[in-house]
Coordinates of C-alpha atoms in Angstrom, one line a residue:
M1 CA 159.1 102.1 -23.2
I2 CA 162.7 102.1 -24.5
K3 CA 164.7 105.2 -24.5
T4 CA 166.0 106.5 -27.3
P5 CA 169.7 105.4 -27.6
K6 CA 172.3 108.3 -27.2
A7 CA 175.8 107.9 -28.4
I8 CA 178.7 109.1 -30.4
I9 CA 179.6 106.5 -32.9
V10 CA 183.5 106.5 -34.1
I11 CA 184.0 104.7 -37.5
F12 CA 187.5 103.5 -38.0
G13 CA 187.7 102.8 -41.8
A14 CA 184.8 105.7 -42.4
T15 CA 186.2 106.3 -46.1
G16 CA 185.6 102.8 -47.0
D17 CA 182.9 101.1 -48.7
L18 CA 181.6 99.2 -45.8
A19 CA 180.5 102.8 -44.4
K20 CA 179.6 104.0 -47.6
R21 CA 177.3 101.1 -48.6
K22 CA 175.6 99.9 -45.2
L23 CA 176.5 102.2 -42.0
F24 CA 175.8 105.5 -43.2
P25 CA 172.4 104.6 -44.9
S26 CA 171.8 102.5 -41.9
I27 CA 172.2 105.1 -39.5
Y28 CA 170.2 107.2 -41.5
R29 CA 167.2 105.1 -41.5
L30 CA 167.4 104.8 -37.7
Y31 CA 167.5 108.5 -37.5
Q32 CA 164.6 108.8 -39.8
S33 CA 162.5 106.4 -37.9
G34 CA 163.3 108.2 -34.7
K35 CA 165.1 105.0 -33.0
I36 CA 168.2 107.4 -32.5
S37 CA 167.4 110.9 -31.5
E38 CA 169.3 114.4 -32.1
D39 CA 171.5 113.6 -29.3
F40 CA 174.2 111.6 -31.7
A41 CA 177.1 112.2 -33.6
V42 CA 179.3 110.3 -36.2
V43 CA 183.0 110.7 -35.8
G44 CA 184.8 109.3 -39.4
V45 CA 188.2 108.5 -38.8
A46 CA 190.5 107.2 -41.8
R47 CA 193.9 108.2 -43.2
R48 CA 192.8 110.4 -45.9
P49 CA 193.1 114.1 -45.3
W50 CA 189.5 115.0 -45.5
S51 CA 187.4 117.9 -43.8
N52 CA 184.1 118.0 -42.3
E53 CA 182.8 119.3 -45.3
I54 CA 184.1 116.5 -47.5
F55 CA 183.1 113.9 -45.4
R56 CA 179.5 115.3 -44.8
E57 CA 179.1 115.4 -48.7
N58 CA 180.3 111.8 -48.8
V59 CA 177.7 111.0 -46.1
K60 CA 174.9 112.6 -48.0
R61 CA 175.8 110.9 -51.6
S62 CA 175.4 107.6 -50.0
I63 CA 172.0 108.5 -48.7
H64 CA 171.0 110.4 -51.7
H65 CA 168.4 107.7 -53.0
F66 CA 166.2 107.7 -49.7
P67 CA 163.1 110.6 -49.4
D68 CA 164.7 113.8 -48.2
D69 CA 162.0 115.6 -46.2
N70 CA 162.4 119.4 -45.3
G71 CA 166.2 119.4 -45.9
G72 CA 166.6 116.5 -43.0
Q73 CA 169.7 115.0 -44.9
D74 CA 171.6 117.9 -44.5
I75 CA 170.4 118.2 -40.9
F76 CA 171.6 114.5 -40.5
A77 CA 174.9 115.1 -42.2
S78 CA 175.7 118.0 -39.8
H79 CA 176.2 115.2 -37.1
F80 CA 179.0 113.9 -38.9
Y81 CA 182.8 115.0 -38.2
Y82 CA 185.7 113.9 -39.5
H83 CA 189.3 113.0 -38.0
P84 CA 192.1 112.6 -40.3
F85 CA 194.3 109.1 -38.1
D86 CA 197.2 107.5 -38.2
V87 CA 196.3 104.2 -35.9
T88 CA 200.2 104.1 -34.8
N89 CA 200.3 107.6 -33.8
I90 CA 199.5 108.2 -30.2
S91 CA 199.0 111.9 -31.0
S92 CA 195.9 111.0 -33.0
Y93 CA 194.2 109.4 -29.8
H94 CA 194.7 112.5 -27.9
E95 CA 193.1 114.6 -30.6
L96 CA 190.0 112.2 -30.9
K97 CA 189.8 112.1 -27.2
S98 CA 189.5 115.9 -27.0
L99 CA 187.0 115.9 -30.1
L100 CA 185.1 113.2 -28.4
S101 CA 185.0 115.3 -25.1
T102 CA 183.6 118.4 -27.4
L103 CA 181.1 116.5 -28.9
D104 CA 179.9 114.8 -25.6
D105 CA 178.9 118.3 -24.5
R106 CA 177.3 119.3 -27.6
Y107 CA 175.3 116.3 -28.0
N108 CA 174.4 115.3 -24.6
T109 CA 175.7 112.2 -25.3
A110 CA 176.9 111.3 -21.6
G111 CA 180.1 109.7 -22.5
N112 CA 178.2 106.7 -24.4
R113 CA 180.6 105.4 -27.2
I114 CA 180.6 102.9 -29.8
F115 CA 183.9 102.2 -31.5
Y116 CA 183.4 100.2 -35.1
L117 CA 186.5 98.7 -36.6
A118 CA 185.1 98.9 -40.5
M119 CA 188.4 98.3 -41.6
A120 CA 191.2 95.3 -42.2
P121 CA 191.8 93.7 -38.9
D122 CA 195.5 93.9 -39.1
F123 CA 194.9 97.0 -36.7
F124 CA 192.5 95.7 -34.6
G125 CA 194.8 95.2 -31.8
T126 CA 196.6 98.1 -32.1
I127 CA 193.4 100.5 -31.9
A128 CA 191.9 98.6 -29.1
T129 CA 195.2 98.8 -27.0
N130 CA 195.7 102.5 -27.7
L131 CA 192.0 103.4 -27.0
K132 CA 192.5 101.9 -23.6
S133 CA 196.0 103.4 -22.7
E134 CA 195.1 106.8 -23.9
R135 CA 191.7 106.3 -21.9
L136 CA 189.2 106.9 -24.5
T137 CA 187.3 104.1 -23.1
T138 CA 187.5 105.9 -19.4
T139 CA 184.3 107.9 -19.5
E140 CA 181.0 108.0 -17.5
G141 CA 178.8 106.3 -20.0
W142 CA 179.1 102.9 -21.5
I143 CA 181.6 102.0 -24.1
R144 CA 181.1 99.2 -27.1
L145 CA 183.3 98.0 -29.7
I146 CA 181.9 96.6 -33.0
I147 CA 184.3 94.2 -35.0
E148 CA 183.7 93.1 -38.5
K149 CA 184.6 89.6 -39.7
P150 CA 187.1 88.0 -40.4
F151 CA 187.7 87.5 -37.0
G152 CA 191.2 85.7 -37.4
H153 CA 191.9 83.1 -40.1
D154 CA 191.8 80.1 -38.2
Y155 CA 191.7 79.3 -34.2
D156 CA 195.1 80.4 -33.2
S157 CA 194.9 83.9 -34.9
A158 CA 191.5 84.3 -33.6
Q159 CA 192.5 83.6 -29.8
E160 CA 195.5 85.8 -30.5
L161 CA 193.2 88.7 -31.7
N162 CA 190.6 87.9 -28.6
N163 CA 193.4 88.4 -26.3
Q164 CA 194.4 91.7 -27.8
L165 CA 190.9 93.0 -27.4
R166 CA 190.0 91.5 -24.1
M167 CA 193.0 93.8 -22.6
A168 CA 191.1 96.8 -23.6
F169 CA 187.5 95.9 -23.5
T170 CA 185.1 93.1 -21.7
E171 CA 183.5 90.3 -23.6
E172 CA 180.4 92.0 -22.8
Q173 CA 181.7 95.1 -24.6
I174 CA 182.8 93.3 -27.8
Y175 CA 180.0 92.9 -30.3
R176 CA 181.4 90.8 -33.3
I177 CA 179.2 91.5 -36.2
D178 CA 177.7 88.4 -38.5
H179 CA 175.4 90.3 -40.8
Y180 CA 173.3 86.9 -41.7
L181 CA 172.3 87.3 -37.8
G182 CA 170.6 90.5 -38.6
K183 CA 168.4 89.4 -41.7
E184 CA 164.8 89.3 -40.3
M185 CA 164.0 86.0 -41.2
V186 CA 167.2 84.5 -39.4
Q187 CA 165.9 86.4 -36.7
N188 CA 162.6 84.6 -37.1
I189 CA 164.2 81.1 -36.9
K190 CA 163.7 81.2 -33.0
V191 CA 160.1 82.8 -33.4
I192 CA 158.9 80.1 -36.2
R193 CA 160.2 77.1 -33.8
F194 CA 159.3 78.3 -30.2
A195 CA 156.0 80.1 -31.1
N196 CA 154.4 77.4 -33.0
A197 CA 152.8 74.2 -31.4
I198 CA 152.5 72.5 -34.8
F199 CA 156.7 72.6 -35.3
E200 CA 158.2 72.7 -32.0
P201 CA 157.1 69.1 -31.0
L202 CA 158.3 67.8 -34.3
W203 CA 161.7 69.3 -34.5
N204 CA 163.7 66.5 -33.6
S205 CA 165.2 63.1 -35.3
Q206 CA 161.9 61.4 -34.8
Y207 CA 160.5 63.4 -37.5
I208 CA 162.7 65.2 -39.4
A209 CA 164.8 63.6 -42.3
N210 CA 167.4 66.1 -43.2
V211 CA 167.9 69.8 -42.9
Q212 CA 169.4 71.9 -45.9
I213 CA 170.9 75.4 -45.9
T214 CA 171.5 77.0 -49.4
S215 CA 173.4 80.3 -49.8
S216 CA 174.3 80.8 -53.3
E217 CA 175.6 84.1 -55.0
I218 CA 175.4 85.2 -58.6
L219 CA 178.4 87.4 -58.4
G220 CA 182.1 86.2 -58.3
V221 CA 184.6 87.5 -56.3
E222 CA 184.6 90.9 -58.2
D223 CA 187.2 93.3 -56.9
R224 CA 187.9 91.1 -53.6
G225 CA 190.3 88.6 -55.6
R226 CA 193.5 89.4 -53.0
Y227 CA 190.8 88.9 -49.9
Y228 CA 189.5 85.7 -51.5
E229 CA 192.8 84.3 -52.0
S230 CA 193.8 84.3 -48.3
S231 CA 190.1 83.2 -47.5
G232 CA 187.9 81.0 -49.8
T233 CA 184.2 80.3 -49.2
L234 CA 185.0 78.1 -46.1
R235 CA 186.3 80.9 -44.2
D236 CA 184.3 83.5 -45.9
M237 CA 181.1 82.0 -45.1
V238 CA 180.9 78.6 -43.6
Q239 CA 182.7 79.3 -40.1
N240 CA 180.5 82.1 -39.5
H241 CA 177.3 82.5 -41.5
M242 CA 176.5 79.0 -42.2
L243 CA 177.3 77.3 -38.8
Q244 CA 175.5 80.4 -37.0
M245 CA 172.1 79.1 -38.7
V246 CA 172.9 75.6 -38.1
A247 CA 173.0 76.4 -34.6
L248 CA 169.8 78.4 -34.5
L249 CA 168.0 75.9 -36.4
A250 CA 169.4 73.1 -33.8
M251 CA 169.3 74.6 -30.7
D252 CA 167.0 73.4 -27.8
P253 CA 164.6 76.1 -26.7
P254 CA 166.2 78.7 -24.3
I255 CA 164.7 78.9 -20.9
K256 CA 164.5 82.8 -21.3
L257 CA 164.9 84.9 -24.4
T258 CA 168.1 86.6 -23.2
A259 CA 171.1 87.3 -25.1
E260 CA 172.7 84.6 -22.2
E261 CA 170.3 81.9 -22.5
I262 CA 170.1 82.0 -26.1
R263 CA 174.1 82.0 -26.7
S264 CA 174.2 79.2 -23.9
E265 CA 172.1 77.0 -26.4
K266 CA 173.8 77.8 -29.5
I267 CA 177.3 77.0 -27.7
K268 CA 175.7 73.3 -26.9
I269 CA 175.2 72.9 -30.6
F270 CA 178.7 73.9 -31.7
R271 CA 179.9 71.6 -29.0
A272 CA 177.5 68.8 -30.1
L273 CA 179.1 68.9 -33.9
K274 CA 180.7 65.5 -35.0
P275 CA 184.4 66.3 -34.9
L276 CA 185.9 65.3 -38.3
S277 CA 189.0 63.1 -38.4
N278 CA 191.4 64.1 -41.4
N279 CA 190.2 60.8 -43.1
E280 CA 186.5 62.0 -42.9
V281 CA 186.9 65.0 -44.3
E282 CA 186.4 64.1 -48.4
Q283 CA 183.2 61.7 -47.1
Y284 CA 181.8 65.1 -45.5
F285 CA 182.7 68.1 -47.6
V286 CA 183.0 68.9 -51.1
R287 CA 184.5 71.7 -52.6
G288 CA 184.5 73.7 -55.8
Q289 CA 186.0 76.4 -58.1
Y290 CA 184.0 78.5 -60.6
G291 CA 185.1 78.0 -64.4
P292 CA 183.9 80.2 -67.2
G293 CA 180.0 80.4 -67.7
I294 CA 176.9 82.0 -68.7
I295 CA 175.3 84.2 -65.9
N296 CA 171.6 86.2 -67.1
E297 CA 173.1 85.4 -71.0
N298 CA 176.6 87.1 -70.6
K299 CA 180.0 85.2 -70.7
V300 CA 181.8 85.3 -67.6
V301 CA 185.3 84.2 -66.9
G302 CA 186.2 81.7 -64.3
Y303 CA 187.8 82.4 -61.0
K304 CA 191.5 82.0 -62.1
E305 CA 190.8 84.8 -64.6
E306 CA 189.7 87.1 -62.1
N307 CA 191.6 90.3 -61.0
D308 CA 194.3 89.5 -58.3
V309 CA 193.9 85.8 -58.4
D310 CA 196.8 83.3 -58.9
P311 CA 196.3 81.6 -62.4
A312 CA 197.4 78.3 -60.4
S313 CA 194.8 78.9 -57.5
N314 CA 193.7 76.2 -55.1
T315 CA 191.2 78.3 -53.3
E316 CA 187.4 77.2 -53.1
T317 CA 184.5 79.2 -54.3
F318 CA 182.0 76.7 -53.3
V319 CA 181.5 74.5 -50.2
A320 CA 179.0 71.7 -49.6
G321 CA 179.2 69.5 -46.3
K322 CA 177.0 67.3 -44.0
L323 CA 177.1 68.1 -40.5
M324 CA 175.9 65.7 -37.9
I325 CA 174.8 66.8 -34.2
E326 CA 175.3 64.5 -31.7
N327 CA 173.0 64.9 -29.2
F328 CA 169.5 63.6 -27.8
R329 CA 167.3 65.9 -30.3
W330 CA 169.3 65.2 -33.7
T331 CA 171.2 62.0 -33.7
G332 CA 170.9 60.5 -37.2
V333 CA 169.5 63.8 -38.8
P334 CA 172.2 65.1 -41.5
F335 CA 172.2 69.1 -41.7
Y336 CA 173.9 69.9 -45.3
I337 CA 175.1 72.9 -46.3
R338 CA 176.2 74.6 -49.7
T339 CA 177.3 77.8 -50.4
G340 CA 179.1 79.4 -53.4
K341 CA 179.6 82.1 -55.8
R342 CA 178.9 82.4 -59.6
M343 CA 175.9 80.0 -59.0
Q344 CA 172.5 79.8 -61.0
E345 CA 170.6 82.2 -58.6
K346 CA 171.2 84.5 -55.5
S347 CA 169.2 83.1 -52.9
T348 CA 169.6 82.0 -49.3
E349 CA 167.0 79.4 -48.1
I350 CA 166.7 76.7 -45.2
V351 CA 164.7 73.4 -46.1
I352 CA 163.1 71.2 -43.6
Q353 CA 162.4 68.0 -45.0
F354 CA 159.9 65.9 -42.6
K355 CA 160.3 62.3 -42.6
D356 CA 157.4 60.3 -44.7
L357 CA 154.7 58.4 -43.0
P358 CA 155.6 54.4 -42.6
M359 CA 152.1 53.9 -44.3
N360 CA 150.5 56.5 -46.8
L361 CA 147.3 55.8 -48.2
Y362 CA 147.3 58.2 -50.9
L363 CA 150.3 57.6 -52.9
G364 CA 150.5 58.7 -56.7
Q365 CA 151.1 57.1 -59.6
E366 CA 154.7 56.7 -58.7
R367 CA 153.9 55.2 -55.8
K368 CA 155.2 58.1 -53.7
T369 CA 154.1 61.2 -52.1
H370 CA 155.8 64.5 -52.2
P371 CA 157.8 65.1 -48.6
N372 CA 156.2 67.6 -46.2
L373 CA 158.9 70.5 -46.4
L374 CA 159.0 74.0 -44.4
V375 CA 161.0 76.4 -46.3
I376 CA 162.7 79.4 -44.8
H377 CA 163.3 82.3 -47.4
I378 CA 166.1 84.4 -46.0
Q379 CA 166.7 86.3 -49.2
P380 CA 165.7 87.9 -51.8
D381 CA 162.4 87.5 -50.7
E382 CA 161.7 87.0 -47.0
G383 CA 159.1 84.4 -45.7
I384 CA 158.1 80.8 -45.5
T385 CA 156.4 78.0 -47.1
L386 CA 154.9 75.0 -45.9
H387 CA 154.5 72.2 -48.4
L388 CA 151.7 69.8 -48.0
N389 CA 149.8 67.2 -49.6
A390 CA 146.1 67.4 -50.5
Q391 CA 143.4 66.0 -52.8
K392 CA 142.0 68.3 -55.6
T393 CA 138.3 68.4 -56.7
N394 CA 137.5 65.4 -59.1
S395 CA 141.1 64.0 -58.7
S396 CA 141.4 60.5 -58.1
V397 CA 142.5 59.2 -54.6
T398 CA 145.8 60.5 -54.5
S399 CA 147.5 63.3 -53.1
T400 CA 148.9 66.5 -54.8
P401 CA 151.7 68.8 -53.4
I402 CA 150.2 72.3 -52.3
R403 CA 152.3 75.1 -51.0
L404 CA 150.9 77.9 -48.3
S405 CA 153.4 80.6 -48.6
Y406 CA 153.8 84.0 -46.3
C407 CA 156.1 86.9 -47.7
N408 CA 157.4 88.8 -45.2
N409 CA 158.5 91.7 -47.2
C410 CA 156.3 91.5 -50.6
A411 CA 154.4 94.4 -49.6
D412 CA 157.1 96.9 -48.6
K413 CA 160.5 95.9 -49.6
M414 CA 161.8 99.6 -49.3
N415 CA 161.2 99.9 -45.9
T416 CA 162.1 96.4 -44.7
P417 CA 165.2 97.0 -42.2
E418 CA 168.6 96.2 -43.6
A419 CA 170.6 93.9 -41.4
Y420 CA 173.4 96.7 -40.3
E421 CA 170.4 98.8 -39.2
I422 CA 168.9 96.3 -37.0
L423 CA 172.3 95.2 -35.6
L424 CA 173.7 98.8 -34.7
Y425 CA 170.3 99.5 -33.2
D426 CA 170.9 96.3 -31.2
C427 CA 174.4 97.2 -30.1
M428 CA 173.1 101.1 -29.4
R429 CA 170.6 99.3 -26.9
G430 CA 173.0 96.8 -25.6
D431 CA 171.3 93.9 -26.8
S432 CA 174.0 91.3 -27.9
T433 CA 171.6 88.5 -28.6
N434 CA 172.4 88.9 -32.6
F435 CA 176.2 88.8 -32.4
A436 CA 179.0 86.1 -32.1
H437 CA 180.2 85.7 -28.7
W438 CA 184.1 84.5 -28.5
E439 CA 183.0 80.7 -27.5
E440 CA 180.8 80.6 -30.6
V441 CA 183.8 82.1 -32.7
A442 CA 186.2 79.5 -31.0
L443 CA 184.4 76.5 -31.9
S444 CA 183.3 77.1 -35.3
W445 CA 187.0 77.8 -35.8
K446 CA 188.1 74.5 -34.5
F447 CA 185.7 72.6 -36.5
V448 CA 186.4 74.5 -39.6
D449 CA 190.1 74.3 -39.3
V450 CA 190.4 70.5 -39.7
I451 CA 188.7 70.7 -43.0
S452 CA 190.8 73.6 -43.9
N453 CA 194.1 72.0 -43.0
V454 CA 193.3 68.8 -45.1
W455 CA 192.2 71.1 -48.4
S456 CA 195.5 73.1 -47.8
N457 CA 197.6 70.0 -47.5
N458 CA 195.7 68.2 -50.4
K459 CA 195.6 70.4 -53.2
A460 CA 192.5 70.2 -55.8
T461 CA 193.6 68.8 -59.2
E462 CA 190.3 69.2 -61.1
F463 CA 189.6 73.0 -60.5
P464 CA 187.6 74.5 -62.0
N465 CA 184.8 71.9 -61.3
Y466 CA 181.4 73.8 -62.0
E467 CA 180.4 76.1 -64.7
S468 CA 179.5 79.7 -64.1
G469 CA 175.5 79.8 -63.6
S470 CA 175.1 76.2 -62.3
M471 CA 174.4 75.2 -58.7
G472 CA 177.8 73.7 -57.8
P473 CA 180.0 70.5 -58.6
K474 CA 178.1 67.4 -59.4
E475 CA 180.2 65.8 -56.1
S476 CA 177.9 68.2 -54.0
D477 CA 174.9 66.0 -55.2
V478 CA 176.4 62.8 -54.9
L479 CA 176.8 63.9 -51.2
L480 CA 173.2 63.7 -50.7
E481 CA 172.7 60.8 -53.0
K482 CA 174.7 58.6 -50.7
D483 CA 171.8 59.2 -48.0
D484 CA 169.1 58.8 -50.6
F485 CA 168.5 62.6 -50.4
H486 CA 168.5 65.2 -53.1
W487 CA 168.8 68.9 -53.0
W488 CA 165.6 70.8 -53.0
P489 CA 166.4 73.5 -56.0
T490 CA 165.7 77.0 -54.8
I491 CA 163.0 79.1 -56.6
T492 CA 163.4 82.7 -57.4
T493 CA 159.7 83.4 -58.3
R494 CA 158.3 82.1 -54.6
F495 CA 155.1 84.3 -53.8
K496 CA 153.8 86.3 -56.7
G497 CA 151.6 84.2 -59.4
E498 CA 152.9 81.0 -58.1
S499 CA 150.9 78.0 -58.5
D500 CA 149.5 76.4 -55.5
N501 CA 150.0 72.7 -56.9
E502 CA 153.4 73.4 -58.7
N503 CA 155.8 70.6 -58.2
I504 CA 159.2 71.3 -57.2

């Protein structure tokens, strides 16, 4: 039986949006479910001159929508403490060290500490260095550091940041969060592949025609215009979330289900990605920027009209790409990715398209059959759908597409664990399987930097090139049409009331 973790969680940036929307609710869910015991404390660290009482009221507001049994939220909030902090002032670290020592004794946490940097990355290196020099990392228990993305803005800056962190923490102590890796159906990719005899033998270039990964959002940049101007979709989505999903889909079976062995197989995929020359970037990747359009029957502005966005901005809000993996398993199989803002719907899906039979006796009127597809629904619904061909009663000797669907969260969405809940618990247990290792980060930046540099040097003249409410620029369709494929549409209503013979 796994022991209930006990630790002090120190959240730098505890007055920010991430802490309020994700971290406090996730810790509360863990507390409610008994995954963490009464032996825990949370110390909020930020510049605002708050008191413990103000901080606790803020925590309770962030979890008020959860059921509160017998005043449980008040008891939970009593474990939270606030410490006004200046990251550049050494005396702040001395005061924090004294507080942590007091809380270690009060909550019997044995010196176990998680330092969560939920703030802008400008001070990551400074905080790590001072935590080490002022001996906040010297305890009898374990020490872990959680880092939010962005982890650098290119390979050089990421390496510089990593060197700073490694002066204070070992690689085994650093947990780089990619919240996509905490999503249940992303974690299910390994299970679908390696626990089913009907899939793994077919999971190669002999049977698979192409793989498609789509992550689309309805929202625009909202209040993140300043951040997005320095990032763009390539850095914000492709370098981390999209490439991580590619690695999970393409990796070979690990010899054991340990963090080290799974990571080793993922790194092999990053190394096997076909490197692009400057001249090949436009052949393999498409960029876009949304213009005005209609979302849910409401008019919305284009990216250049958003707050804190340069009216002449060349920042991409959409990326589609074709990735080739140069190894024995995947030679010749394109992995297509697309992701963007202000698109037709909020959806993240993976489509595995299997090759057609060399001779099919059950051709329809158009002399072709619907291909077999395995669709992994990541969000908003979680599940899998297998598209097959079958004969309907009283029909002619032709095949009809049918769907076999399983929904992972349809029955009880309220109690489905959120990604941060899963990842926080993993970190407390010392399981780094679903966190990004430095070598993964480095290789993904090296791949993306080539694309980024070409786009920076060749300004797009056609922006905006897709309407809000569409599925991106037409050039992304052409990307697949050149290979005689097309994007499979995402389907908003996947599991409830759908027809089992509906064509897509």
